[in-house]
């Protein structure tokens, strides 16, 4: 057993990829460092998808346990640890949603619902990454309700075109069009945003500009 | 290279990245993507959005209990996975350990069967003694004689016409291996005849033995018990622990 219990505590600026290697060796301190660094995002996603804190905590726990037991399976070339972790979290949450046949709360589904959660978090990731996510968040918030709703139902609740059409009582074509338009706008917002120091104001302006552009053919 | 197909496929790429397509559409998009670089490039952008959507929810801290709960599960999680910290030889080692455990179980079963047989023999012997004593007690002419020794005592139950008798004793010390108690019947002329060998019962304060005699017990005038080498002697050689006149 190569439990590295006697190893040095990992320093706070150690890269994720180094930490995850130490986790693969059974280093608990490295694991907890990863937990502290990313739990707020994992939990936020789980809470967003499941809508209640108890289930979100269970999914968060399962996701981190998976990192603990499968750290060796992580391949840095295929993406960041955070996106691996969040993909695991999404899959866990979708499993739970399907298992419990949860119906999404269609009318309340909004990304902003949980924004009154516990404040004062250190922002994970670098400043420029954080700025891009914030841009996307704004872009999503700025979407017409109908478009935002189908994107969230698809990605956070695992629904397909035809399932959404049934649940929302909308023609299939309408659902498809809304997803397409919404995703095109988000892509423009995401791809168009350059890392910048002056984030939120510019992000909003950019999104608004792109929105007006997107209306054109 | 754009094709006519692209016009049909490209509008679905956003939904494809969100995994929102129904199965038939998904299959069609996948087939097209395999050969269309232009659509692959377009998909990259949608994929990036989908990835970013995972990070879009505003960071939110769970209860601190979750952290401690997680810590308490780490060991079990890794053990049950058997995965990371477990080198490859462990499964083989586990097999070997398992086999050894099975062998041990078998040996222990064998041993248990053996001890059960020993126990059964002992119980059968006890039963024989008890039944003999009982049958003797049912004869009207059966007599009981008290045996005396140093810190040892006993009774001798016999019917003068029978060629067997029952000896009950208490306070007999367990003997070293290689030694046994031997009972003697004393003829009126003083010669001794062996009545059989026995060991002190380790599980009980009392030791019982059935004596088989060469002639009717009534023909003998006395009884003794001595310590002899295992298997018994032709005539008494060891210290006498019990004696009685009949």
Short mmCIF file of C-alpha atoms in Angstrom, two decimals:
data_model
loop_
_atom_site.label_atom_id
_atom_site.label_comp_id
_atom_site.label_asym_id
_atom_site.label_seq_id
_atom_site.Cartn_x
_atom_site.Cartn_y
_atom_site.Cartn_z
CA UNK A 1 0.00 0.00 0.00
CA UNK A 2 1.49 3.24 -1.02
CA UNK A 3 -0.56 5.45 1.19
CA UNK A 4 1.46 8.63 1.31
CA UNK A 5 0.31 9.60 4.74
CA UNK A 6 3.69 10.94 5.64
CA UNK A 7 3.98 13.17 2.61
CA UNK A 8 4.31 16.90 2.74
CA UNK A 9 1.04 18.78 2.80
CA UNK A 10 0.44 20.07 -0.71
CA UNK A 11 0.98 23.76 -1.14
CA UNK A 12 -1.99 25.87 -2.09
CA UNK A 13 -0.57 26.85 -5.47
CA UNK A 14 0.11 23.28 -6.59
CA UNK A 15 -1.41 22.59 -10.00
CA UNK A 16 -4.47 20.35 -10.26
CA UNK A 17 -2.59 17.91 -12.44
CA UNK A 18 0.10 17.49 -9.77
CA UNK A 19 -2.46 17.13 -7.03
CA UNK A 20 -4.38 14.48 -8.91
CA UNK A 21 -1.19 12.48 -9.38
CA UNK A 22 -0.67 12.54 -5.66
CA UNK A 23 -4.29 11.52 -5.16
CA UNK A 24 -3.57 8.52 -7.39
CA UNK A 25 -0.88 7.54 -4.88
CA UNK A 26 -3.40 7.72 -2.05
CA UNK A 27 -2.43 11.15 -0.73
CA UNK A 28 -5.35 12.37 1.36
CA UNK A 29 -3.99 15.87 1.78
CA UNK A 30 -3.80 16.31 -1.97
CA UNK A 31 -7.34 15.01 -2.23
CA UNK A 32 -8.59 17.48 0.34
CA UNK A 33 -6.75 20.28 -1.41
CA UNK A 34 -8.63 19.43 -4.59
CA UNK A 35 -11.85 19.23 -2.65
CA UNK A 36 -11.39 22.63 -1.09
CA UNK A 37 -10.46 24.11 -4.41
CA UNK A 38 -13.37 22.78 -6.45
CA UNK A 39 -16.22 21.76 -4.17
CA UNK A 40 -18.07 25.04 -4.60
CA UNK A 41 -18.38 24.48 -8.36
CA UNK A 42 -19.25 20.82 -8.04
CA UNK A 43 -21.87 21.50 -5.44
CA UNK A 44 -23.26 24.44 -7.38
CA UNK A 45 -23.73 22.28 -10.47
CA UNK A 46 -25.30 19.46 -8.48
CA UNK A 47 -27.63 21.87 -6.70
CA UNK A 48 -28.53 23.51 -9.99
CA UNK A 49 -29.40 20.17 -11.54
CA UNK A 50 -31.16 18.56 -8.60
CA UNK A 51 -32.73 21.52 -6.91
CA UNK A 52 -32.34 20.29 -3.35
CA UNK A 53 -29.39 20.47 -1.06
CA UNK A 54 -29.46 16.97 0.37
CA UNK A 55 -29.32 15.28 -3.03
CA UNK A 56 -26.76 17.80 -4.21
CA UNK A 57 -24.51 16.92 -1.28
CA UNK A 58 -24.81 13.22 -2.01
CA UNK A 59 -23.95 13.72 -5.65
CA UNK A 60 -21.05 15.96 -4.65
CA UNK A 61 -19.77 13.29 -2.33
CA UNK A 62 -20.08 10.57 -4.97
CA UNK A 63 -18.22 12.70 -7.48
CA UNK A 64 -15.30 13.35 -5.19
CA UNK A 65 -15.17 9.70 -4.14
CA UNK A 66 -14.88 8.86 -7.82
CA UNK A 67 -11.91 11.20 -8.09
CA UNK A 68 -10.42 9.47 -5.07
CA UNK A 69 -10.81 5.99 -6.48
CA UNK A 70 -10.18 6.73 -10.15
CA UNK A 71 -7.57 9.46 -10.06
CA UNK A 72 -5.38 7.36 -12.35
CA UNK A 73 -7.98 7.47 -15.08
CA UNK A 74 -7.62 11.24 -15.37
CA UNK A 75 -5.78 12.23 -18.56
CA UNK A 76 -4.69 15.88 -18.58
CA UNK A 77 -4.56 15.98 -22.38
CA UNK A 78 -8.33 15.59 -22.57
CA UNK A 79 -9.22 18.58 -20.45
CA UNK A 80 -8.82 20.18 -17.07
CA UNK A 81 -9.42 18.35 -13.86
CA UNK A 82 -12.30 20.68 -13.11
CA UNK A 83 -14.13 19.85 -16.31
CA UNK A 84 -13.51 16.13 -15.67
CA UNK A 85 -14.89 16.54 -12.19
CA UNK A 86 -17.90 18.50 -13.40
CA UNK A 87 -18.59 15.99 -16.16
CA UNK A 88 -18.58 13.24 -13.53
CA UNK A 89 -20.89 15.36 -11.41
CA UNK A 90 -23.28 15.96 -14.28
CA UNK A 91 -23.42 12.26 -15.08
CA UNK A 92 -24.00 11.40 -11.42
CA UNK A 93 -26.76 13.96 -11.18
CA UNK A 94 -28.38 12.77 -14.42
CA UNK A 95 -28.28 9.18 -13.16
CA UNK A 96 -30.07 10.30 -10.06
CA UNK A 97 -32.59 12.33 -11.98
CA UNK A 98 -33.39 9.36 -14.23
CA UNK A 99 -33.39 6.89 -11.40
CA UNK A 100 -35.86 8.89 -9.40
CA UNK A 101 -37.72 9.98 -12.55
CA UNK A 102 -37.59 13.51 -11.29
CA UNK A 103 -39.61 15.87 -13.34
CA UNK A 104 -37.84 19.16 -13.74
CA UNK A 105 -39.55 22.14 -12.21
CA UNK A 106 -40.08 23.72 -15.55
CA UNK A 107 -41.42 27.10 -14.61
CA UNK A 108 -38.85 27.83 -11.94
CA UNK A 109 -35.85 26.59 -13.84
CA UNK A 110 -33.50 29.48 -13.86
CA UNK A 111 -29.81 29.73 -13.43
CA UNK A 112 -30.23 32.63 -11.07
CA UNK A 113 -32.31 30.76 -8.52
CA UNK A 114 -29.38 29.70 -6.45
CA UNK A 115 -27.41 32.86 -6.66
CA UNK A 116 -28.51 33.87 -3.20
CA UNK A 117 -26.50 30.95 -1.85
CA UNK A 118 -23.58 31.31 0.47
CA UNK A 119 -21.59 34.30 -0.60
CA UNK A 120 -18.00 35.28 -0.13
CA UNK A 121 -16.37 32.46 -2.05
CA UNK A 122 -12.91 32.72 -3.35
CA UNK A 123 -13.19 32.52 -7.09
CA UNK A 124 -11.66 29.26 -8.30
CA UNK A 125 -9.50 29.35 -11.36
CA UNK A 126 -7.58 32.19 -12.83
CA UNK A 127 -9.02 35.65 -13.24
CA UNK A 128 -9.41 35.39 -16.99
CA UNK A 129 -11.12 31.99 -16.84
CA UNK A 130 -13.44 33.30 -14.20
CA UNK A 131 -14.23 36.24 -16.43
CA UNK A 132 -15.20 33.95 -19.31
CA UNK A 133 -17.50 31.89 -17.14
CA UNK A 134 -19.09 35.01 -15.88
CA UNK A 135 -19.56 36.14 -19.45
CA UNK A 136 -21.31 32.92 -20.25
CA UNK A 137 -23.47 33.23 -17.19
CA UNK A 138 -24.55 36.67 -18.28
CA UNK A 139 -25.09 35.49 -21.83
CA UNK A 140 -27.32 32.72 -20.54
CA UNK A 141 -29.23 35.12 -18.34
CA UNK A 142 -29.69 37.45 -21.25
CA UNK A 143 -31.20 34.80 -23.49
CA UNK A 144 -34.93 34.97 -24.13
CA UNK A 145 -36.64 32.85 -21.47
CA UNK A 146 -37.80 30.24 -23.97
CA UNK A 147 -34.29 29.64 -25.26
CA UNK A 148 -32.66 29.55 -21.85
CA UNK A 149 -35.28 27.14 -20.61
CA UNK A 150 -34.73 24.49 -23.28
CA UNK A 151 -30.93 24.72 -22.95
CA UNK A 152 -31.15 24.20 -19.21
CA UNK A 153 -33.68 21.38 -19.53
CA UNK A 154 -31.42 19.67 -22.01
CA UNK A 155 -28.15 20.03 -20.23
CA UNK A 156 -29.10 20.11 -16.57
CA UNK A 157 -31.99 17.67 -16.74
CA UNK A 158 -30.91 15.39 -19.55
CA UNK A 159 -34.01 15.86 -21.69
CA UNK A 160 -34.04 15.32 -25.46
CA UNK A 161 -35.85 17.39 -28.05
CA UNK A 162 -38.92 15.20 -28.07
CA UNK A 163 -39.08 14.89 -24.26
CA UNK A 164 -38.97 18.66 -23.94
CA UNK A 165 -41.61 19.03 -26.61
CA UNK A 166 -43.85 16.74 -24.61
CA UNK A 167 -43.18 18.33 -21.22
CA UNK A 168 -43.46 21.89 -22.43
CA UNK A 169 -46.36 21.22 -24.72
CA UNK A 170 -44.52 22.83 -27.61
CA UNK A 171 -44.14 21.66 -31.22
CA UNK A 172 -40.91 19.74 -31.75
CA UNK A 173 -39.78 22.28 -34.34
CA UNK A 174 -40.10 25.11 -31.83
CA UNK A 175 -37.95 23.30 -29.31
CA UNK A 176 -35.28 22.62 -31.93
CA UNK A 177 -35.24 26.20 -33.10
CA UNK A 178 -34.98 27.58 -29.59
CA UNK A 179 -32.06 25.34 -28.73
CA UNK A 180 -30.31 26.20 -31.97
CA UNK A 181 -30.70 29.96 -31.58
CA UNK A 182 -29.77 29.91 -27.93
CA UNK A 183 -26.68 27.82 -28.47
CA UNK A 184 -25.55 30.00 -31.34
CA UNK A 185 -25.73 33.06 -29.12
CA UNK A 186 -23.88 31.38 -26.29
CA UNK A 187 -21.20 30.23 -28.65
CA UNK A 188 -20.69 33.72 -29.97
CA UNK A 189 -20.54 35.12 -26.45
CA UNK A 190 -18.09 32.46 -25.35
CA UNK A 191 -15.84 32.56 -28.39
CA UNK A 192 -15.98 36.34 -28.63
CA UNK A 193 -14.90 37.01 -25.08
CA UNK A 194 -11.21 37.68 -24.76
CA UNK A 195 -9.62 37.38 -21.32
CA UNK A 196 -9.81 40.85 -19.86
CA UNK A 197 -9.39 42.64 -16.57
CA UNK A 198 -12.50 44.72 -16.83
CA UNK A 199 -14.93 41.87 -16.82
CA UNK A 200 -18.50 42.26 -15.86
CA UNK A 201 -19.35 45.53 -17.54
CA UNK A 202 -17.67 44.55 -20.77
CA UNK A 203 -19.17 41.12 -20.68
CA UNK A 204 -22.62 42.54 -20.49
CA UNK A 205 -21.97 44.96 -23.33
CA UNK A 206 -20.49 42.22 -25.47
CA UNK A 207 -23.42 39.98 -24.90
CA UNK A 208 -25.85 42.72 -25.70
CA UNK A 209 -24.00 43.60 -28.86
CA UNK A 210 -23.95 39.98 -29.90
CA UNK A 211 -27.59 39.61 -29.13
CA UNK A 212 -28.48 42.39 -31.48
CA UNK A 213 -26.19 40.94 -34.10
CA UNK A 214 -27.58 37.48 -33.68
CA UNK A 215 -30.98 38.69 -34.70
CA UNK A 216 -29.65 39.32 -38.16
CA UNK A 217 -29.31 36.59 -40.76
CA UNK B 1 -15.40 20.68 -47.09
CA UNK B 2 -19.03 21.82 -46.93
CA UNK B 3 -21.66 19.63 -48.43
CA UNK B 4 -25.43 19.71 -48.75
CA UNK B 5 -25.53 17.47 -45.76
CA UNK B 6 -23.94 20.23 -43.68
CA UNK B 7 -27.00 22.41 -44.10
CA UNK B 8 -29.02 19.70 -42.46
CA UNK B 9 -26.49 18.76 -39.78
CA UNK B 10 -25.02 22.05 -38.67
CA UNK B 11 -28.22 23.42 -37.06
CA UNK B 12 -28.24 20.34 -34.82
CA UNK B 13 -24.70 20.73 -33.54
CA UNK B 14 -25.70 22.91 -30.58
CA UNK B 15 -28.24 20.35 -29.44
CA UNK B 16 -25.70 17.59 -30.15
CA UNK B 17 -23.21 19.21 -27.78
CA UNK B 18 -25.93 19.42 -25.13
CA UNK B 19 -26.80 15.75 -25.70
CA UNK B 20 -30.35 16.84 -26.44
CA UNK B 21 -30.81 15.03 -29.76
CA UNK B 22 -33.07 12.06 -30.04
CA UNK B 23 -31.34 8.87 -30.97
CA UNK B 24 -31.91 8.91 -34.74
CA UNK B 25 -30.69 12.50 -35.04
CA UNK B 26 -27.72 11.74 -32.87
CA UNK B 27 -26.75 8.83 -35.11
CA UNK B 28 -27.03 10.99 -38.22
CA UNK B 29 -24.89 13.78 -36.73
CA UNK B 30 -22.25 11.37 -35.57
CA UNK B 31 -22.02 9.75 -38.99
CA UNK B 32 -21.70 13.12 -40.67
CA UNK B 33 -19.09 14.41 -38.22
CA UNK B 34 -16.86 11.44 -38.94
CA UNK B 35 -16.17 12.79 -42.41
CA UNK B 36 -16.79 16.55 -42.17
CA UNK B 37 -14.02 18.77 -40.86
CA UNK B 38 -16.06 21.92 -41.20
CA UNK B 39 -18.76 20.61 -38.87
CA UNK B 40 -16.13 19.20 -36.50
CA UNK B 41 -14.71 22.69 -36.17
CA UNK B 42 -18.13 24.19 -35.58
CA UNK B 43 -18.82 21.56 -32.94
CA UNK B 44 -15.70 22.58 -31.02
CA UNK B 45 -17.32 25.91 -30.24
CA UNK B 46 -20.52 24.28 -29.02
CA UNK B 47 -18.55 21.81 -26.97
CA UNK B 48 -16.75 24.67 -25.29
CA UNK B 49 -20.11 26.22 -24.45
CA UNK B 50 -21.38 22.95 -23.02
CA UNK B 51 -18.22 22.64 -20.91
CA UNK B 52 -18.61 26.20 -19.75
CA UNK B 53 -22.24 25.57 -18.84
CA UNK B 54 -20.96 23.07 -16.29
CA UNK B 55 -19.18 25.93 -14.62
CA UNK B 56 -21.90 28.49 -15.08
CA UNK B 57 -23.81 27.98 -11.83
CA UNK B 58 -22.61 30.43 -9.20
CA UNK B 59 -20.19 28.72 -6.83
CA UNK B 60 -21.93 27.51 -3.72
CA UNK B 61 -20.45 25.91 -0.63
CA UNK B 62 -22.05 22.77 0.80
CA UNK B 63 -22.31 22.22 4.52
CA UNK B 64 -18.95 21.56 6.22
CA UNK B 65 -20.34 18.19 7.34
CA UNK B 66 -19.91 16.96 3.80
CA UNK B 67 -16.14 17.35 4.07
CA UNK B 68 -15.88 15.29 7.25
CA UNK B 69 -18.30 12.69 5.91
CA UNK B 70 -16.18 12.36 2.81
CA UNK B 71 -12.98 11.95 4.82
CA UNK B 72 -14.55 9.17 6.83
CA UNK B 73 -15.41 7.30 3.61
CA UNK B 74 -12.05 7.50 1.91
CA UNK B 75 -10.64 4.24 3.24
CA UNK B 76 -13.70 2.21 2.51
CA UNK B 77 -14.12 3.70 -0.94
CA UNK B 78 -10.62 2.76 -1.95
CA UNK B 79 -10.81 -0.69 -0.46
CA UNK B 80 -14.05 -1.53 -2.14
CA UNK B 81 -12.71 -0.25 -5.44
CA UNK B 82 -9.59 -2.29 -4.90
CA UNK B 83 -8.18 0.13 -7.41
CA UNK B 84 -5.48 2.63 -7.04
CA UNK B 85 -3.27 1.95 -4.12
CA UNK B 86 -3.59 -1.76 -4.74
CA UNK B 87 -0.69 -3.21 -6.69
CA UNK B 88 -1.44 -5.88 -9.27
CA UNK B 89 -0.14 -8.79 -7.27
CA UNK B 90 -2.83 -8.26 -4.66
CA UNK B 91 -5.53 -10.24 -6.46
CA UNK B 92 -3.19 -13.23 -6.66
CA UNK B 93 -2.17 -12.71 -3.08
CA UNK B 94 -5.85 -12.51 -2.16
CA UNK B 95 -6.44 -15.78 -3.99
CA UNK B 96 -3.59 -17.45 -2.14
CA UNK B 97 -4.84 -16.10 1.14
CA UNK B 98 -8.30 -17.34 0.25
CA UNK B 99 -7.03 -20.82 -0.56
CA UNK B 100 -5.04 -20.91 2.64
CA UNK B 101 -8.13 -19.83 4.54
CA UNK B 102 -10.14 -22.61 2.86
CA UNK B 103 -7.47 -25.14 3.76
CA UNK B 104 -7.53 -23.92 7.33
CA UNK B 105 -11.29 -24.23 7.39
CA UNK B 106 -11.01 -27.78 6.08
CA UNK B 107 -8.33 -28.71 8.57
CA UNK B 108 -10.36 -27.23 11.33
CA UNK B 109 -13.40 -29.19 10.15
CA UNK B 110 -11.34 -32.38 10.07
CA UNK B 111 -10.09 -31.64 13.53
CA UNK B 112 -13.62 -30.96 14.69
CA UNK B 113 -14.80 -34.26 13.22
CA UNK B 114 -11.95 -36.01 15.00
CA UNK B 115 -12.74 -34.41 18.31
CA UNK B 116 -16.38 -35.21 17.77
CA UNK B 117 -15.45 -38.86 17.28
CA UNK B 118 -13.33 -38.81 20.43
CA UNK B 119 -16.15 -37.11 22.24
CA UNK B 120 -18.61 -39.65 20.87
CA UNK B 121 -16.41 -42.51 22.07
CA UNK B 122 -16.16 -40.92 25.46
CA UNK B 123 -19.90 -40.40 25.67
CA UNK B 124 -20.48 -43.97 24.56
CA UNK B 125 -18.13 -45.17 27.25
CA UNK B 126 -19.87 -43.04 29.87
CA UNK B 127 -23.16 -44.41 28.67
CA UNK B 128 -21.87 -47.95 28.99
CA UNK B 129 -20.69 -47.27 32.52
CA UNK B 130 -23.99 -45.68 33.46
CA UNK B 131 -26.05 -48.44 31.92
CA UNK B 132 -23.90 -51.05 33.63
CA UNK B 133 -24.25 -49.25 36.95
CA UNK B 134 -27.97 -48.97 36.42
CA UNK B 135 -28.38 -52.62 35.58
CA UNK B 136 -26.27 -53.57 38.56
CA UNK B 137 -28.38 -51.37 40.81
CA UNK B 138 -31.47 -53.24 39.66
CA UNK B 139 -30.14 -56.59 41.05
CA UNK B 140 -31.43 -57.29 44.56
CA UNK B 141 -28.10 -58.73 45.64
CA UNK B 142 -25.90 -55.90 44.37
CA UNK B 143 -23.55 -54.53 46.97
CA UNK B 144 -21.75 -51.23 47.39
CA UNK B 145 -18.34 -50.97 48.99
CA UNK B 146 -16.63 -47.75 49.96
CA UNK B 147 -13.08 -47.30 48.68
CA UNK B 148 -10.62 -45.22 50.62
CA UNK B 149 -7.40 -43.47 49.81
CA UNK B 150 -5.52 -40.24 50.53
CA UNK B 151 -7.76 -37.40 49.32
CA UNK B 152 -9.31 -39.92 46.95
CA UNK B 153 -12.50 -41.83 47.40
CA UNK B 154 -14.89 -44.03 45.53
CA UNK B 155 -17.54 -46.67 45.53
CA UNK B 156 -17.46 -50.13 44.07
CA UNK B 157 -20.74 -51.49 42.81
CA UNK B 158 -20.88 -55.24 42.22
CA UNK B 159 -23.09 -58.25 42.16
CA UNK B 160 -21.21 -61.32 43.46
CA UNK B 161 -22.35 -63.63 40.67
CA UNK B 162 -21.42 -61.25 37.82
CA UNK B 163 -18.10 -60.95 36.07
CA UNK B 164 -18.24 -57.21 35.86
CA UNK B 165 -18.55 -54.34 38.27
CA UNK B 166 -18.60 -50.54 38.27
CA UNK B 167 -16.05 -48.39 39.97
CA UNK B 168 -16.91 -44.73 40.78
CA UNK B 169 -14.08 -42.54 41.99
CA UNK B 170 -13.52 -38.93 42.87
CA UNK B 171 -10.41 -36.88 43.50
CA UNK B 172 -8.26 -38.83 41.06
CA UNK B 173 -5.41 -36.70 39.70
CA UNK B 174 -4.85 -36.70 35.98
CA UNK B 175 -1.75 -38.77 35.25
CA UNK B 176 1.22 -37.90 33.12
CA UNK B 177 1.15 -39.35 29.67
CA UNK B 178 2.57 -42.85 29.74
CA UNK B 179 0.71 -43.70 32.92
CA UNK B 180 -2.70 -45.15 33.61
CA UNK B 181 -4.70 -46.23 36.57
CA UNK B 182 -5.13 -49.95 36.88
CA UNK B 183 -7.71 -51.75 38.98
CA UNK B 184 -6.83 -55.04 40.73
CA UNK B 185 -8.93 -57.68 42.23
CA UNK B 186 -7.38 -59.52 45.18
CA UNK B 187 -7.89 -63.25 45.51
CA UNK B 188 -8.21 -64.75 48.97
CA UNK B 189 -4.66 -66.13 48.50
CA UNK B 190 -3.33 -62.61 48.06
CA UNK B 191 -2.64 -62.83 44.35
CA UNK B 192 -3.88 -59.95 42.18
CA UNK B 193 -5.73 -60.06 38.92
CA UNK B 194 -6.07 -57.05 36.62
CA UNK B 195 -9.57 -55.58 36.36
CA UNK B 196 -8.63 -53.15 33.55
CA UNK B 197 -6.96 -49.78 33.01
CA UNK B 198 -8.53 -46.36 32.87
CA UNK B 199 -7.67 -42.69 32.96
CA UNK B 200 -8.98 -40.00 35.23
CA UNK B 201 -11.83 -38.12 33.55
CA UNK B 202 -10.43 -34.65 32.78
CA UNK B 203 -13.92 -33.16 32.35
CA UNK B 204 -15.39 -34.22 35.61
CA UNK B 205 -14.65 -34.58 39.28
CA UNK B 206 -15.75 -38.18 38.97
CA UNK B 207 -14.24 -41.03 37.07
CA UNK B 208 -16.18 -44.16 36.34
CA UNK B 209 -14.99 -47.45 34.93
CA UNK B 210 -16.48 -50.81 34.22
CA UNK B 211 -14.30 -53.64 35.47
CA UNK B 212 -14.31 -56.98 33.74
CA UNK B 213 -13.22 -59.74 35.99
CA UNK B 214 -11.86 -63.24 35.15
CA UNK B 215 -14.36 -64.83 37.50
CA UNK B 216 -17.46 -63.87 39.51
CA UNK B 217 -16.65 -60.77 41.60
CA UNK B 218 -17.85 -62.67 44.71
CA UNK B 219 -14.75 -64.90 44.49
CA UNK B 220 -12.45 -61.98 45.27
CA UNK B 221 -11.68 -60.63 48.70
CA UNK B 222 -10.41 -57.18 47.90
CA UNK B 223 -9.93 -54.39 45.38
CA UNK B 224 -7.13 -51.93 44.69
CA UNK B 225 -6.22 -49.19 42.27
CA UNK B 226 -2.60 -48.43 41.44
CA UNK B 227 -0.72 -46.17 39.05
CA UNK B 228 0.93 -48.24 36.32
CA UNK B 229 2.67 -47.68 33.02
CA UNK B 230 0.24 -47.10 30.15
CA UNK B 231 -1.33 -50.37 29.08
CA UNK B 232 -1.13 -51.79 32.55
CA UNK B 233 1.14 -54.30 34.30
CA UNK B 234 0.87 -57.99 35.02
CA UNK B 235 1.09 -57.39 38.74
CA UNK B 236 0.88 -54.11 40.66
CA UNK B 237 4.12 -52.13 40.49
CA UNK B 238 3.12 -48.53 41.20
CA UNK B 239 1.74 -46.68 44.23
CA UNK B 240 -1.68 -47.70 45.45
CA UNK B 241 -4.25 -44.91 45.48
CA UNK B 242 -7.38 -46.76 46.51
CA UNK B 243 -8.26 -50.01 48.23
CA UNK B 244 -11.22 -51.83 49.73
CA UNK B 245 -12.09 -55.15 51.28
CA UNK B 246 -14.97 -56.96 49.72
#
